[in-house]
């Protein structure tokens, strides 16, 4: 086919489209009046593509789900990718195939198919590196529900290196919006890493849609991509859901990437503050404090992140809970030395816990959670006093019993509950007026701990010791009761959320059913109108026939031919009688 004929064929295919949604690749004459501009989204997509291509050291294999008129497919194929585009509308694929024929040097193919069928039945493990799903899944959510789409994407997440997805919002005006999840990220819950690349307005409304990069193998931040071996949604084993699912930690290639979301009202400010504090501290740590190197950090409206070196070692809380041995004295000495160094420059650690201490293979302890270092000499929770909080830390480390910090930490602020030699150390510190309390003083007493003397008889029989023991026992009983009530409340809230979710899905299905009923009613109304039209036409035709009959019966010719018609009728009757008689006599038809 000549270039002129091919161009003419493409002109016809483009003209036949019900919606000119995308620019036509390589044809600016067809791209002036498109429904939606695409170059704004193409820019971040190309950045991701090039970084992944460099990481894998080869051109990528791309699957474009809902390729429309093929703009993104052909743009990536032009970069060297092998691309397969899928769209359910044959008119779109006809345009794509015409363009593929025009650009035969590109490794590209297209297919008419339902997206969900391709995802479930045709995509194999590691068949594709990168998947595009740009503003297409909301239609499937409307038809099949968010849960079904989430399952499809969960399955896809384990088969590909990564994906770029633009997701519609429940706040948009079209009819399908009510079926969408309130948080679009919920559809991508099967991916360990989900990062918002940008937001773009659509042709349907001024509400911008998020564009995400998602992967189970790599994180992508600041135009860099790094493989992660493991990840977790909590900083330590006792954190539970304290951050309400807004934090994730990724470990790999000797790095840790911390990723915090800011789209949850209750914890967004805490996430932002901790990120800011850690970045500030790591950029300029005080002398005497060994810190990992900060490699990158960033933020936008909905997310903050940082990447730093991963220090070797194991969390002290994990060592304790696993029943492993550790040097209590060495750990306390190391931590106290670092607290003194911080105090010397007016800084304090507001969350000193066993889960914020890293112990290396030689038994030395390293303070972490740099986002909790601040100028205020105050702990983040009860008992708030920084030194009483440290007493609880000493109790937990020396006894090997680390309790849950909610609703309160372990009630052990009395030095009299400690075992020796730590009891005489902290009893000596306790004897100082609170105005003289400091980590420097505590450290000096720690260095003298073996030479300190204590009147055991006095300590064990003082009324203060018994009074504090009774108070702490009572508080622990109350904490146990409060914890029980909180667990019951959480179960009730979980059941309520599940019921609300079911009601929401039932409402969505009911809305769809009502929409289908309304469509059927409209169709029946149309059919009824057509039947009325036909009936009116029949009535009109019948009236015309009746008028014609009256005219014929009243005409002169009808009257003059009456005798002839009578004779003809009599002759026909006589012939029928002769036939019947013949049949009776002869027995065979005449």
CSV table of C-alpha atoms in Angstrom, one decimal, residues 190-511:
chain,number,residue,atom,x,y,z
A,190,UNK,CA,-1.1,-6.1,46.3
A,191,UNK,CA,2.0,-4.0,45.4
A,192,UNK,CA,4.5,-3.5,48.2
A,193,UNK,CA,5.7,-0.2,46.9
A,194,UNK,CA,3.2,2.4,45.6
A,195,UNK,CA,4.5,6.0,44.9
A,196,UNK,CA,2.5,8.8,43.5
A,197,UNK,CA,4.4,10.2,40.5
A,198,UNK,CA,2.1,13.1,39.7
A,199,UNK,CA,-1.5,14.3,39.3
A,200,UNK,CA,-3.2,15.3,36.1
A,201,UNK,CA,-6.6,16.8,35.3
A,202,UNK,CA,-8.8,15.0,32.8
A,203,UNK,CA,-11.3,16.1,30.2
A,204,UNK,CA,-14.2,15.0,32.4
A,205,UNK,CA,-13.6,17.5,35.3
A,206,UNK,CA,-11.0,19.7,37.0
A,207,UNK,CA,-10.4,17.0,39.6
A,208,UNK,CA,-6.8,15.7,39.1
A,209,UNK,CA,-6.2,11.9,39.1
A,210,UNK,CA,-3.1,10.4,40.7
A,211,UNK,CA,-0.5,8.6,38.6
A,212,UNK,CA,1.2,5.8,40.6
A,213,UNK,CA,4.3,3.7,40.1
A,214,UNK,CA,3.8,0.3,41.8
A,215,UNK,CA,6.1,-2.7,42.3
A,216,UNK,CA,6.8,-5.7,44.4
A,217,UNK,CA,10.5,-5.7,43.5
A,218,UNK,CA,11.8,-2.1,43.3
A,219,UNK,CA,11.3,1.3,44.9
A,220,UNK,CA,11.4,4.3,42.6
A,221,UNK,CA,12.2,7.7,44.3
A,222,UNK,CA,13.9,10.9,43.0
A,223,UNK,CA,14.4,9.2,39.6
A,224,UNK,CA,16.4,6.4,41.1
A,225,UNK,CA,15.3,2.7,41.4
A,226,UNK,CA,16.6,0.2,43.9
A,227,UNK,CA,15.7,-3.4,44.5
A,228,UNK,CA,14.4,-4.3,47.9
A,229,UNK,CA,14.7,-7.8,49.5
A,230,UNK,CA,12.1,-7.2,52.2
A,231,UNK,CA,9.7,-4.6,53.5
A,232,UNK,CA,7.4,-4.0,56.4
A,233,UNK,CA,4.5,-1.8,57.2
A,234,UNK,CA,5.7,-1.1,60.8
A,235,UNK,CA,9.0,0.0,62.4
A,236,UNK,CA,9.1,-2.9,64.9
A,237,UNK,CA,7.1,-5.9,66.1
A,238,UNK,CA,5.2,-4.0,68.8
A,239,UNK,CA,4.1,-1.1,66.7
A,240,UNK,CA,1.0,-2.8,65.4
A,241,UNK,CA,-1.1,-0.2,63.6
A,242,UNK,CA,0.0,2.8,65.5
A,243,UNK,CA,0.6,4.7,62.2
A,244,UNK,CA,-2.6,3.4,60.6
A,245,UNK,CA,-0.9,1.9,57.6
A,246,UNK,CA,0.7,5.1,56.4
A,247,UNK,CA,4.3,4.0,56.8
A,248,UNK,CA,6.5,1.5,54.9
A,249,UNK,CA,10.1,0.5,55.2
A,250,UNK,CA,12.1,-1.1,52.4
A,251,UNK,CA,15.4,-3.0,52.8
A,252,UNK,CA,17.8,-3.8,50.1
A,253,UNK,CA,21.2,-3.1,48.5
A,254,UNK,CA,22.5,-1.9,51.9
A,255,UNK,CA,19.9,0.8,52.2
A,256,UNK,CA,16.7,1.5,54.0
A,257,UNK,CA,14.0,3.6,52.4
A,258,UNK,CA,11.4,5.1,54.7
A,259,UNK,CA,8.2,6.1,53.0
A,260,UNK,CA,5.4,8.0,54.8
A,261,UNK,CA,2.0,9.0,53.5
A,262,UNK,CA,0.4,12.4,54.4
A,263,UNK,CA,-3.1,11.7,53.3
A,264,UNK,CA,-4.4,10.4,56.7
A,265,UNK,CA,-5.6,13.3,58.8
A,266,UNK,CA,-4.8,11.7,62.2
A,267,UNK,CA,-1.2,10.8,61.6
A,268,UNK,CA,-0.1,13.0,58.7
A,269,UNK,CA,1.4,15.8,60.9
A,270,UNK,CA,3.3,13.2,63.0
A,271,UNK,CA,4.7,11.6,59.8
A,272,UNK,CA,5.7,15.0,58.5
A,273,UNK,CA,7.4,16.1,61.7
A,274,UNK,CA,9.3,12.9,62.1
A,275,UNK,CA,10.5,13.0,58.5
A,276,UNK,CA,11.7,16.6,58.9
A,277,UNK,CA,13.4,15.9,62.3
A,278,UNK,CA,15.3,12.9,60.9
A,279,UNK,CA,16.5,14.7,57.8
A,280,UNK,CA,17.6,17.7,59.8
A,281,UNK,CA,19.5,15.5,62.3
A,282,UNK,CA,21.2,13.3,59.7
A,283,UNK,CA,22.4,16.3,57.7
A,284,UNK,CA,24.3,17.7,60.7
A,285,UNK,CA,24.8,15.1,63.5
A,286,UNK,CA,26.5,16.3,66.7
A,287,UNK,CA,30.1,15.1,67.5
A,288,UNK,CA,30.3,11.7,69.2
A,289,UNK,CA,27.2,10.3,67.5
A,290,UNK,CA,27.7,7.8,64.7
A,291,UNK,CA,24.9,8.1,62.1
A,292,UNK,CA,24.3,6.5,58.7
A,293,UNK,CA,24.7,8.5,55.6
A,294,UNK,CA,21.5,10.2,54.3
A,295,UNK,CA,21.4,9.5,50.5
A,296,UNK,CA,18.2,11.2,49.4
A,297,UNK,CA,15.0,12.7,50.7
A,298,UNK,CA,11.9,14.2,49.2
A,299,UNK,CA,8.3,15.2,49.7
A,300,UNK,CA,5.1,16.3,47.9
A,301,UNK,CA,1.6,17.0,49.0
A,302,UNK,CA,0.7,13.4,49.8
A,303,UNK,CA,4.0,11.6,50.6
A,304,UNK,CA,7.5,12.1,52.2
A,305,UNK,CA,10.5,9.8,52.0
A,306,UNK,CA,14.1,9.4,52.8
A,307,UNK,CA,16.8,6.8,52.0
A,308,UNK,CA,19.8,6.2,54.2
A,309,UNK,CA,22.5,3.6,54.8
A,310,UNK,CA,21.3,0.5,56.6
A,311,UNK,CA,23.3,0.0,59.8
A,312,UNK,CA,24.2,-3.7,60.6
A,313,UNK,CA,22.6,-5.3,63.6
A,314,UNK,CA,19.4,-6.5,65.1
A,315,UNK,CA,16.8,-4.6,67.0
A,316,UNK,CA,17.2,-5.1,70.8
A,317,UNK,CA,13.4,-5.8,71.1
A,318,UNK,CA,13.7,-8.7,68.7
A,319,UNK,CA,16.8,-10.1,70.6
A,320,UNK,CA,14.8,-9.9,73.8
A,321,UNK,CA,11.6,-11.4,72.4
A,322,UNK,CA,13.6,-14.2,70.7
A,323,UNK,CA,15.3,-15.2,73.9
A,324,UNK,CA,18.8,-14.5,72.6
A,325,UNK,CA,21.6,-13.5,74.9
A,326,UNK,CA,23.0,-10.0,75.0
A,327,UNK,CA,25.3,-7.9,77.2
A,328,UNK,CA,22.9,-5.8,79.3
A,329,UNK,CA,25.7,-3.7,80.8
A,330,UNK,CA,27.4,-3.0,77.5
A,331,UNK,CA,24.1,-2.1,75.8
A,332,UNK,CA,23.1,0.4,78.7
A,333,UNK,CA,26.6,1.9,78.6
A,334,UNK,CA,26.5,2.5,74.8
A,335,UNK,CA,23.1,4.0,74.9
A,336,UNK,CA,23.9,6.2,77.9
A,337,UNK,CA,27.1,7.4,76.2
A,338,UNK,CA,25.1,8.5,73.2
A,339,UNK,CA,22.4,10.2,75.3
A,340,UNK,CA,25.2,12.2,77.0
A,341,UNK,CA,26.6,13.3,73.6
A,342,UNK,CA,23.1,14.4,72.6
A,343,UNK,CA,22.5,16.2,75.9
A,344,UNK,CA,25.8,18.1,75.5
A,345,UNK,CA,24.4,19.9,72.4
A,346,UNK,CA,20.9,20.4,73.9
A,347,UNK,CA,19.2,17.4,72.2
A,348,UNK,CA,17.2,14.5,73.6
A,349,UNK,CA,15.7,11.2,72.3
A,350,UNK,CA,12.0,11.4,72.9
A,351,UNK,CA,11.3,7.7,72.2
A,352,UNK,CA,14.0,5.7,73.9
A,353,UNK,CA,12.8,2.1,73.6
A,354,UNK,CA,14.2,-1.4,73.0
A,355,UNK,CA,12.9,-1.2,69.4
A,356,UNK,CA,14.9,2.0,68.8
A,357,UNK,CA,18.2,0.4,69.8
A,358,UNK,CA,20.3,-1.6,67.3
A,359,UNK,CA,22.7,-4.2,68.6
A,360,UNK,CA,25.6,-5.3,66.3
A,361,UNK,CA,27.4,-8.7,66.2
A,362,UNK,CA,29.9,-7.5,68.8
A,363,UNK,CA,27.1,-6.6,71.3
A,364,UNK,CA,27.5,-2.8,71.0
A,365,UNK,CA,24.3,-0.8,70.9
A,366,UNK,CA,23.4,2.1,68.5
A,367,UNK,CA,20.5,4.5,69.0
A,368,UNK,CA,18.3,4.8,65.9
A,369,UNK,CA,14.9,6.5,65.1
A,370,UNK,CA,16.6,9.8,64.5
A,371,UNK,CA,13.3,11.5,63.8
A,372,UNK,CA,12.6,11.3,67.6
A,373,UNK,CA,15.6,13.5,68.5
A,374,UNK,CA,14.5,17.0,69.5
A,375,UNK,CA,15.5,19.9,71.7
A,376,UNK,CA,12.7,19.3,74.2
A,377,UNK,CA,13.7,17.2,77.2
A,378,UNK,CA,10.4,15.3,77.1
A,379,UNK,CA,9.4,11.7,76.3
A,380,UNK,CA,6.7,11.2,73.7
A,381,UNK,CA,4.3,9.4,76.1
A,382,UNK,CA,3.8,8.7,79.8
A,383,UNK,CA,5.6,9.3,82.0
A,384,UNK,CA,6.9,12.2,79.8
A,385,UNK,CA,9.8,12.9,82.1
A,386,UNK,CA,12.8,11.9,80.1
A,387,UNK,CA,14.7,10.4,83.0
A,388,UNK,CA,11.8,8.4,84.4
A,389,UNK,CA,11.3,7.1,80.9
A,390,UNK,CA,14.9,6.0,80.9
A,391,UNK,CA,14.3,4.2,84.1
A,392,UNK,CA,11.6,2.1,82.4
A,393,UNK,CA,14.1,1.4,79.6
A,394,UNK,CA,16.7,0.2,82.1
A,395,UNK,CA,14.1,-2.0,83.8
A,396,UNK,CA,13.0,-3.6,80.5
A,397,UNK,CA,16.6,-4.2,79.2
A,398,UNK,CA,17.9,-5.5,82.5
A,399,UNK,CA,14.9,-7.9,83.1
A,400,UNK,CA,14.3,-8.9,79.5
A,401,UNK,CA,10.7,-8.0,79.7
A,402,UNK,CA,9.5,-5.5,77.1
A,403,UNK,CA,5.8,-4.7,77.3
A,404,UNK,CA,3.4,-3.1,74.8
A,405,UNK,CA,3.5,0.7,75.1
A,406,UNK,CA,-0.3,1.0,74.8
A,407,UNK,CA,-2.2,2.3,76.6
A,408,UNK,CA,0.8,3.0,78.9
A,409,UNK,CA,4.4,1.8,79.1
A,410,UNK,CA,5.4,-0.7,81.7
A,411,UNK,CA,4.8,1.0,85.1
A,412,UNK,CA,8.4,0.6,86.5
A,413,UNK,CA,9.7,4.1,87.3
A,414,UNK,CA,10.9,3.1,90.7
A,415,UNK,CA,14.6,2.1,91.0
A,416,UNK,CA,13.7,-0.3,93.9
A,417,UNK,CA,12.4,-2.9,91.4
A,418,UNK,CA,15.7,-3.2,89.6
A,419,UNK,CA,18.1,-6.1,90.2
A,420,UNK,CA,21.6,-5.4,91.4
A,421,UNK,CA,23.9,-3.8,90.4
A,422,UNK,CA,21.5,-1.6,88.5
A,423,UNK,CA,19.4,-0.9,91.6
A,424,UNK,CA,22.1,0.7,93.6
A,425,UNK,CA,23.2,2.7,90.5
A,426,UNK,CA,19.7,4.1,90.0
A,427,UNK,CA,19.0,4.5,93.7
A,428,UNK,CA,22.1,6.7,93.9
A,429,UNK,CA,20.8,8.7,91.0
A,430,UNK,CA,17.3,8.8,92.6
A,431,UNK,CA,18.9,10.4,95.7
A,432,UNK,CA,19.8,13.5,93.8
A,433,UNK,CA,17.3,16.4,93.6
A,434,UNK,CA,15.5,16.4,90.3
A,435,UNK,CA,17.0,19.8,89.5
A,436,UNK,CA,20.4,18.0,89.2
A,437,UNK,CA,19.1,15.1,87.1
A,438,UNK,CA,21.0,14.7,83.8
A,439,UNK,CA,22.3,11.9,81.6
A,440,UNK,CA,25.8,13.2,82.4
A,441,UNK,CA,25.3,12.6,86.1
A,442,UNK,CA,23.7,9.2,85.4
A,443,UNK,CA,26.6,8.3,83.2
A,444,UNK,CA,29.1,9.3,85.9
A,445,UNK,CA,27.3,7.1,88.5
A,446,UNK,CA,27.2,4.2,86.0
A,447,UNK,CA,31.0,4.4,85.7
A,448,UNK,CA,31.1,4.1,89.5
A,449,UNK,CA,28.4,1.5,89.8
A,450,UNK,CA,30.7,-1.3,91.1
A,451,UNK,CA,32.0,0.9,93.9
A,452,UNK,CA,28.6,2.2,95.0
A,453,UNK,CA,27.3,1.0,98.3
A,454,UNK,CA,23.7,0.6,99.3
A,455,UNK,CA,21.9,-0.1,102.6
A,456,UNK,CA,19.9,-3.2,101.5
A,457,UNK,CA,18.0,-3.2,104.8
A,458,UNK,CA,17.0,0.4,104.4
A,459,UNK,CA,16.0,0.0,100.7
A,460,UNK,CA,14.0,-3.2,101.2
A,461,UNK,CA,12.1,-1.9,104.3
A,462,UNK,CA,11.6,1.8,103.5
A,463,UNK,CA,7.9,2.7,103.4
A,464,UNK,CA,8.6,4.6,100.1
A,465,UNK,CA,9.6,1.3,98.4
A,466,UNK,CA,6.4,-0.5,99.5
A,467,UNK,CA,4.2,2.5,98.6
A,468,UNK,CA,5.7,2.8,95.1
A,469,UNK,CA,5.4,-1.0,94.6
A,470,UNK,CA,1.7,-0.9,95.5
A,471,UNK,CA,1.0,2.1,93.2
A,472,UNK,CA,2.8,0.5,90.3
A,473,UNK,CA,1.0,-2.9,90.8
A,474,UNK,CA,-2.4,-1.0,90.9
A,475,UNK,CA,-1.5,0.9,87.7
A,476,UNK,CA,-0.5,-2.3,85.9
A,477,UNK,CA,-3.8,-3.9,86.8
A,478,UNK,CA,-5.6,-0.8,85.4
A,479,UNK,CA,-3.5,-0.9,82.3
A,480,UNK,CA,-4.4,-4.6,81.8
A,481,UNK,CA,-8.1,-3.7,82.1
A,482,UNK,CA,-7.8,-0.8,79.8
A,483,UNK,CA,-5.9,-2.9,77.3
A,484,UNK,CA,-8.7,-5.5,77.4
A,485,UNK,CA,-11.3,-2.8,76.8
A,486,UNK,CA,-9.3,-1.4,73.9
A,487,UNK,CA,-9.0,-4.8,72.3
A,488,UNK,CA,-12.8,-5.3,72.5
A,489,UNK,CA,-13.3,-1.8,71.1
A,490,UNK,CA,-11.0,-2.6,68.2
A,491,UNK,CA,-12.9,-5.8,67.5
A,492,UNK,CA,-16.2,-3.9,67.5
A,493,UNK,CA,-14.8,-1.2,65.2
A,494,UNK,CA,-13.4,-3.9,62.9
A,495,UNK,CA,-16.8,-5.6,62.7
A,496,UNK,CA,-18.5,-2.2,62.1
A,497,UNK,CA,-16.0,-1.4,59.3
A,498,UNK,CA,-16.7,-4.8,57.7
A,499,UNK,CA,-20.4,-4.3,57.9
A,500,UNK,CA,-20.1,-0.8,56.5
A,501,UNK,CA,-18.0,-2.1,53.7
A,502,UNK,CA,-20.6,-4.8,52.9
A,503,UNK,CA,-23.4,-2.2,53.0
A,504,UNK,CA,-21.4,0.0,50.7
A,505,UNK,CA,-20.9,-2.9,48.2
A,506,UNK,CA,-24.6,-3.7,48.6
A,507,UNK,CA,-25.5,-0.1,47.9
A,508,UNK,CA,-23.2,-0.1,44.9
A,509,UNK,CA,-24.8,-3.3,43.5
A,510,UNK,CA,-28.3,-1.8,44.3
A,511,UNK,CA,-27.4,1.4,42.4
